[in-house]
C-alpha positions as CSV (number, residue, x, y, z in Angstrom):
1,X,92.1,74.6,68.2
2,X,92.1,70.9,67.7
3,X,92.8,68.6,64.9
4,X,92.7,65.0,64.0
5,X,95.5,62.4,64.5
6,X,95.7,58.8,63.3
7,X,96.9,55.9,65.4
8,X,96.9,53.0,63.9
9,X,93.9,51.7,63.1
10,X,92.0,54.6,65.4
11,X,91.6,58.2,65.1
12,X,93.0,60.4,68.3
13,X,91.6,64.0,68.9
14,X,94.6,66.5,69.9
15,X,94.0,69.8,70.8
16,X,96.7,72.1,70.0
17,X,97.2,75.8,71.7
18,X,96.6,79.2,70.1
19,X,99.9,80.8,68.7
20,X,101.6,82.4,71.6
21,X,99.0,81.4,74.8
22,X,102.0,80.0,76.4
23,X,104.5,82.8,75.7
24,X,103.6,84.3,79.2
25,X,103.7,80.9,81.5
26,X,106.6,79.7,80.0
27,X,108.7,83.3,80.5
28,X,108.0,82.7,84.0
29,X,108.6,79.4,84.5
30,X,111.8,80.1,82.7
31,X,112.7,82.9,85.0
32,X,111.8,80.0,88.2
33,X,113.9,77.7,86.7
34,X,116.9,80.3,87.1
35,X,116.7,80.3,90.5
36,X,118.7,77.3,92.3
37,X,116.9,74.9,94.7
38,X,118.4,77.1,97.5
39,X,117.2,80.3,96.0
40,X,113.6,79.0,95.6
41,X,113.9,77.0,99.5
42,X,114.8,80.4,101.0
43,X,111.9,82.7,98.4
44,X,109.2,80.1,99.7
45,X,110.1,80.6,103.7
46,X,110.5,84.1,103.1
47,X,107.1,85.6,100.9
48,X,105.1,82.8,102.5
49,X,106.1,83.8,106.5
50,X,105.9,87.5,105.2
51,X,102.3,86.7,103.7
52,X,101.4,85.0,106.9
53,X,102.6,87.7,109.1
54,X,100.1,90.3,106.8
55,X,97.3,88.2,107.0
56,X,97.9,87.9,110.9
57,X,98.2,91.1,111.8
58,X,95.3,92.6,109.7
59,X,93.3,89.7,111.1
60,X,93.8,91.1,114.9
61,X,93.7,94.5,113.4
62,X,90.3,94.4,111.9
63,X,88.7,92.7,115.2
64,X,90.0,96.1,116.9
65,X,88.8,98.5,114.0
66,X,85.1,96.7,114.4
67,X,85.3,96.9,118.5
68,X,86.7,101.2,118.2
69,X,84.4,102.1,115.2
70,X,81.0,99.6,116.1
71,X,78.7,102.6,116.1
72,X,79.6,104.3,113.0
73,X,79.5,100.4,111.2
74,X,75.9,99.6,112.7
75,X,75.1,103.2,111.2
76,X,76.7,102.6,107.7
77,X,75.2,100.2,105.0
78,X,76.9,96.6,105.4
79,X,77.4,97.0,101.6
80,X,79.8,100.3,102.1
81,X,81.6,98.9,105.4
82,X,82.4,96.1,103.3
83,X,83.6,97.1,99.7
84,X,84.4,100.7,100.7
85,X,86.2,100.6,104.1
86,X,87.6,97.2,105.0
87,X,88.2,96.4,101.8
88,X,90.3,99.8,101.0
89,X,91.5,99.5,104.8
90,X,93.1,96.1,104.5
91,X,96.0,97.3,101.7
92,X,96.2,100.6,103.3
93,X,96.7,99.4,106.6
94,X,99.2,96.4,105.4
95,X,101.4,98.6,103.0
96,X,101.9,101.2,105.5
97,X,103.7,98.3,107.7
98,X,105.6,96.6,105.2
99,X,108.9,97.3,106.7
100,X,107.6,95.9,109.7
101,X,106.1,92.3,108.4
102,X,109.4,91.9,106.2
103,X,112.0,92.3,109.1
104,X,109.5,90.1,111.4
105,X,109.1,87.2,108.5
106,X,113.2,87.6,107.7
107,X,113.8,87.2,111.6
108,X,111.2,84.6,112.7
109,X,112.1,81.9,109.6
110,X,116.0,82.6,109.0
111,X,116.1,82.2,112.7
112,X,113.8,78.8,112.8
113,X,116.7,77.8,109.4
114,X,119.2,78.7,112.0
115,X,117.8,76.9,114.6
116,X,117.5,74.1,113.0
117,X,121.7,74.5,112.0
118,X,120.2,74.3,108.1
119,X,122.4,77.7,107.5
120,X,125.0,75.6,109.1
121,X,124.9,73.1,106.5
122,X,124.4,75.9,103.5
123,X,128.1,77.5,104.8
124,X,129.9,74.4,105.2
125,X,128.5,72.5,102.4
126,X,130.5,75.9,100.2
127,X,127.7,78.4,100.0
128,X,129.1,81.9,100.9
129,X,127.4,84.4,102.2
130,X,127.4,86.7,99.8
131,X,125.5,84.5,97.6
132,X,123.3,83.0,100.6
133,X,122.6,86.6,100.6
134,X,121.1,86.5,97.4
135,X,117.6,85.2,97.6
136,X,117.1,87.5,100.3
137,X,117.3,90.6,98.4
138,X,115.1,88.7,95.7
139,X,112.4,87.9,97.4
140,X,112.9,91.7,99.0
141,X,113.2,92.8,95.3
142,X,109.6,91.3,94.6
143,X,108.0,93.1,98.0
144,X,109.5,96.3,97.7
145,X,108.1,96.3,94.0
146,X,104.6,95.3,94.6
147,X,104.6,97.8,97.8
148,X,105.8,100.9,95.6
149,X,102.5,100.0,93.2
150,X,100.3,99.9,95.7
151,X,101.5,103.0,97.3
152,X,101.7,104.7,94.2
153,X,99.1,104.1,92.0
154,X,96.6,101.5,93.5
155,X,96.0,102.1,97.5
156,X,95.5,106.3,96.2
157,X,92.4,105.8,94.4
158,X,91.4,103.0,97.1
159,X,91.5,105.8,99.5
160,X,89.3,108.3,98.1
161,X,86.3,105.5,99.3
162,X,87.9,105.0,102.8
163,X,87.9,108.5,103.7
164,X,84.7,109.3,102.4
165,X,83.3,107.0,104.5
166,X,85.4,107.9,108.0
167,X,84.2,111.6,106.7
168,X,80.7,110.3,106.8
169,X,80.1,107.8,109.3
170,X,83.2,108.2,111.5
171,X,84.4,111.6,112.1
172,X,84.4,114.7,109.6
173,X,87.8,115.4,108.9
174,X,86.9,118.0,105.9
175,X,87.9,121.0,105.0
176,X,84.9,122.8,103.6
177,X,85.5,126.3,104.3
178,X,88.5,129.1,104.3
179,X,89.0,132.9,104.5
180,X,91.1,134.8,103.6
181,X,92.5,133.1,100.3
182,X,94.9,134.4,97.9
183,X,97.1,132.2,95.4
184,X,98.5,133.0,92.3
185,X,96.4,131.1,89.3
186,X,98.9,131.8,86.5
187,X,102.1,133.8,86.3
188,X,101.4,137.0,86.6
189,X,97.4,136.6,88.0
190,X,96.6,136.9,91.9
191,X,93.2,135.8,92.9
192,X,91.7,136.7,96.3
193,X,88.3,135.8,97.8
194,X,87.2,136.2,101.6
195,X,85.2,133.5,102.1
196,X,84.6,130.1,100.3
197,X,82.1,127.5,100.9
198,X,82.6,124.2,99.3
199,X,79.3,122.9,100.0
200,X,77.7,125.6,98.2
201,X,80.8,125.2,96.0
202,X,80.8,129.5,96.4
203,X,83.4,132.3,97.0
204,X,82.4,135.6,97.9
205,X,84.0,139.0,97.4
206,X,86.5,137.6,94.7
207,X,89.3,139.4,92.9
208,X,91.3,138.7,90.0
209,X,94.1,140.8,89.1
210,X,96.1,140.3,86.0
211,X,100.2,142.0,86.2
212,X,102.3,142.8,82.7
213,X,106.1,143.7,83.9
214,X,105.0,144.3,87.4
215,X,102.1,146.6,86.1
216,X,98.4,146.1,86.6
217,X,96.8,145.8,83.4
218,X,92.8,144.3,84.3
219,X,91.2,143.7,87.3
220,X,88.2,141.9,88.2
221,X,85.8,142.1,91.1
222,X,82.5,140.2,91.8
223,X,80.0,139.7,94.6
224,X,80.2,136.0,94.3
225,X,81.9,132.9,91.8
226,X,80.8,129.4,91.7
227,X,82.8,126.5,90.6
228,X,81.4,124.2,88.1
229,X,84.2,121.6,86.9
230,X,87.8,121.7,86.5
231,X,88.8,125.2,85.7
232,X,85.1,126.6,84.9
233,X,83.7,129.5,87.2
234,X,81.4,131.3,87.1
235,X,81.3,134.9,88.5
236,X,77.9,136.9,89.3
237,X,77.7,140.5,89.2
238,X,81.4,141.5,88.5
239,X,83.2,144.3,87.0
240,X,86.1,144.4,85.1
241,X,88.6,147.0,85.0
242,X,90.6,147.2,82.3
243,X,94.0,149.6,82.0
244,X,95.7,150.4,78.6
245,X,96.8,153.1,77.2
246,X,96.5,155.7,79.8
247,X,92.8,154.7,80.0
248,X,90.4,153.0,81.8
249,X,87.9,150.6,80.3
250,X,85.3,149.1,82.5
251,X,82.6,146.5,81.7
252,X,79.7,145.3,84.0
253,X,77.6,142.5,84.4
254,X,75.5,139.8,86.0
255,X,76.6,137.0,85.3
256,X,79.8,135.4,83.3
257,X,81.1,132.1,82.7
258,X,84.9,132.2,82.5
259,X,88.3,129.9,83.4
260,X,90.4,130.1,85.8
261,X,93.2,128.1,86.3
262,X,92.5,127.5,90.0
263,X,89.9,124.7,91.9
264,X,89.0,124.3,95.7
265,X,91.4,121.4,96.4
266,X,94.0,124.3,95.7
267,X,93.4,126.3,98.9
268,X,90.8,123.5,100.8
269,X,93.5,121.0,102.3
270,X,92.3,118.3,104.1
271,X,93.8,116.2,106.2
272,X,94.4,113.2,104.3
273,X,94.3,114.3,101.3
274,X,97.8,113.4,100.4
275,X,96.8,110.0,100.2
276,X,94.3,110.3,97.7
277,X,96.7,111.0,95.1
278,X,98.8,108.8,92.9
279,X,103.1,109.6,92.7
280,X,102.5,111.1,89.3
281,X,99.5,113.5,90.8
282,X,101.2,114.0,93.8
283,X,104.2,115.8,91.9
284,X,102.5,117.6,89.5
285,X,100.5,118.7,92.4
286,X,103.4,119.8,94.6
287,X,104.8,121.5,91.3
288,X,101.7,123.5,90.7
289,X,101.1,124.8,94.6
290,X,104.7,125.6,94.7
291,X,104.3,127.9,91.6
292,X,101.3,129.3,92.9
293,X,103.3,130.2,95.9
294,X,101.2,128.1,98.6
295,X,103.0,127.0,101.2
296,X,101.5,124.6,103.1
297,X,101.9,121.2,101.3
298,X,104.6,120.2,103.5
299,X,102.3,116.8,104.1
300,X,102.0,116.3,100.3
301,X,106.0,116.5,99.7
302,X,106.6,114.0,102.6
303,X,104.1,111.8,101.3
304,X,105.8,111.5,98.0
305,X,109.4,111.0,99.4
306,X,108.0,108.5,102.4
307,X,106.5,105.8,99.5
308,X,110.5,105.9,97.9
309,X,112.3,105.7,101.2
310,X,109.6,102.9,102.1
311,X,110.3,100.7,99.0
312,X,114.2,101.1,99.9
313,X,113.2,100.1,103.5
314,X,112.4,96.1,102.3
315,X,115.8,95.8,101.3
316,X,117.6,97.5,104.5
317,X,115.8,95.7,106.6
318,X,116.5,92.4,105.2
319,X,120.0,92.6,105.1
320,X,119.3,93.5,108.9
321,X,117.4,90.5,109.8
322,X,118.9,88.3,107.7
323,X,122.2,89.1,109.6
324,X,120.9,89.5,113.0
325,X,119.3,85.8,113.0
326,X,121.6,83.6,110.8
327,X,123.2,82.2,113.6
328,X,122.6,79.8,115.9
329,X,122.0,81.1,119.5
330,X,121.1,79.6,123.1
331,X,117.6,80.5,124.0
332,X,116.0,79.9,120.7
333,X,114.9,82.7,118.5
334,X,113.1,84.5,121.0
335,X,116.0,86.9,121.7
336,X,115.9,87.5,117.3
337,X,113.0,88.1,117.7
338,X,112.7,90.3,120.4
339,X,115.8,92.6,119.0
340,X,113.9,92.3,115.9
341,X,111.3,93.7,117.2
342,X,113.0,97.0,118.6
343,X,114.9,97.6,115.8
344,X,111.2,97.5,113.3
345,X,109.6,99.7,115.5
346,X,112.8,102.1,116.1
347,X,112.7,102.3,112.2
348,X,108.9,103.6,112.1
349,X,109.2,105.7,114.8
350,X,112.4,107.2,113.5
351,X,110.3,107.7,109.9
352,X,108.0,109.6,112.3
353,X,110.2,111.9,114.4
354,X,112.2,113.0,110.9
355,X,109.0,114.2,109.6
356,X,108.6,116.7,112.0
357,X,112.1,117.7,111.0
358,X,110.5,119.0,107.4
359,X,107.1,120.0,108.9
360,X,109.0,122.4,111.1
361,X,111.3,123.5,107.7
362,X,115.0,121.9,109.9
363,X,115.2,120.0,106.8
364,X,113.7,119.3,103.4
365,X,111.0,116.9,103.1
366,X,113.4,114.1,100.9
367,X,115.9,114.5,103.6
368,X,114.0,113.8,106.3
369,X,112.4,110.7,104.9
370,X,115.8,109.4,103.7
371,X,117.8,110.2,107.1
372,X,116.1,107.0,108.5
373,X,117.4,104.6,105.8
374,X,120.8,106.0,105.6
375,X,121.1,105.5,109.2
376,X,119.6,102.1,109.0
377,X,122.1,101.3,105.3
378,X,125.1,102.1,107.6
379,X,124.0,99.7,110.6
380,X,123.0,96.8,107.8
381,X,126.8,97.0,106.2
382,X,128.0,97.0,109.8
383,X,125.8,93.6,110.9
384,X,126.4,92.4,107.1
385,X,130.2,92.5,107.7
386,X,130.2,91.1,111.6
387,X,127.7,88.4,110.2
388,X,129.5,87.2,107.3
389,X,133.3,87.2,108.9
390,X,134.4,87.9,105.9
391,X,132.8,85.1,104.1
């Protein structure tokens, strides 16, 4: 919008902003401006090394994908190895190790601040630190929320195109095919098929039988059932037994479009599919198999817990690193580093063995993907207190 101004003896054009187009930038800067020159010194070394390290890492990472996976990208459409593996891969591959680039960007520039006796100066010029502290867990605060999004609701969906295309041009991991299957649909209705074939999207010899107070009250029974869409079957030449009464009511046919609360990702599990699903999908998933009385979703439930215990992770380790490399040593940072290092890769391989621990039913699947950062909490206070001497 603009409107005309006079100056003087000349006329001036000023534009003026739409109501409320600067609510939004001015919120922020606002919320900038809050932050002392400190807070925003310390925020800038830490999110910039931490983006550098990312962009690093996947850098070297992506030169090994191309030289392990050449053949199956020379067979693939440039198009689809583009938009719909590397460009799913990259956020995949950097969320899963953002424990590890925020301990390695805390250590490698709070240890070049050290080095260069800045914390030094912070500390005597009446900065505690407790409150050097502070824009640590900020600019923690800001990774471990954008890493819980993208585990939770972005990197899912992202991964439905990955996979698809390692299922395709890579290596199959699918699941099209199982015997043998019997879950419980609805309370009180079993269904049973000895053979299904997702690529014909068919079950053969199916069975569904419907219990009132532990008493069989219909049962059906059909040569074959195709799945449609959602819930919708359809069953070919089936019978259906009905019992009321004393009596016995049977009706035949060829062919019968019905639904049933049950689909093939219910019983076909593949090996990744847990991370094709958002949190919110993920639980109601977990919910519904467990009522259903299937079994094994052990990877789905640790799944869920691991992108919680990973967001609480950001913060753990930065109080780590933070207190590991705030003060000045002989040899450089090198030796931060290096202990920096150990202590990263101790944290993701502990993640790892505590898995096991709920595959193999020792614990429960929250448990074992918390035991890591409980541990880890306990060594932070204990580096937090030596660090700070009280300060």
């Amino acid at each position: 919008m603009t409107r005309l101004k006079k100056i003087g003896s000349g006329i001036a054009i000023v534009a003026k902003k739409a109501p409320g187009s600067h609510i939004a930038g001015n919120r922020i800067s606002r919320m900038w401006r809050r932050f002392k020159i400190l807070d925003r010194y310390i925020m800038g070394k830490f999110l910039g090394t931490y983006v550098f390290a990312i962009a690093l890492i996947l850098a070297i990472t992506v030169m090994f994908d191309i030289n392990e996976k050449l053949d199956a990208f020379l067979k693939a459409p440039l198009k689809a190895t583009i938009f719909d593996y590397f460009m799913n891969f990259l956020p995949y591959f950097a969320n899963q190790f953002s424990p590890l680039f925020t301990f390695i960007a805390v250590i490698f520039f709070t240890s070049k601040l050290a080095g260069n006796s800045e914390i030094i100066a912070m500390l005597s010029s009446g900065v505690s630190y407790k409150r050097l502290l502070r824009p640590y867990l900020a600019s923690a605060a800001v990774i471990a929320l954008v890493t819980f999004v993208l585990s939770a609701y972005v990197i899912p969906p992202a991964n439905v195109k990955r996979i698809e295309f390692t299922n395709t041009y890579v290596k199959n991991k699918r699941v099209d095919y199982g015997s043998n299957i019997m879950l419980q649909v609805a309370p009180g209705q079993i269904a049973y098929m000895t053979r299904y074939d997702n690529n014909l999207r068919t079950g053969y010899k199916f069975s569904l039988e419907s219990f009132k107070d532990k008493q069989l009250v219909s049962r059906l029974t059909s040569q074959s059932i195709k799945w449609d869409t959602l819930y919708n079957w359809t069953v070919r030449d089936y019978m259906i037994r009905d019992f009321a009464d004393g009596r016995e009511i049977i009706t035949t046919g060829t062919s019968l479009d019905t639904i049933i609360k049950f689909e093939p990702r219910d019983f076909l599990i593949s090996e990744n599919d847990h991370e094709t699903l958002t949190s919110p999908q993920l639980n109601a998933y977990i919910q519904r198999q467990k009522e259903r009385g299937v079994s094994n979703i052990k990877s789905f439930e640790i799944e869920y817990h691991r992108r919680y215990a990973m967001t609480a992770a950001a913060f753990i380790l930065t109080v780590i690193g933070m207190s590991l490399s705030s003060k000045k040593v002989r040899g450089g940072m090198g030796l931060n580093i290096g202990i920096g290092l150990a202590l990263s890769f101790s944290y993701i391989l502990f993640m790892t063995v505590t898995s096991t621990f709920a595959v193999s039913g020792l614990t429960s699947p929250m448990v074992a993907m918390w035991i890591p950062n409980i541990i880890y909490t306990i060594v932070a206070i204990a580096l937090y207190r030596r660090a700070s001497g009280g300060r």
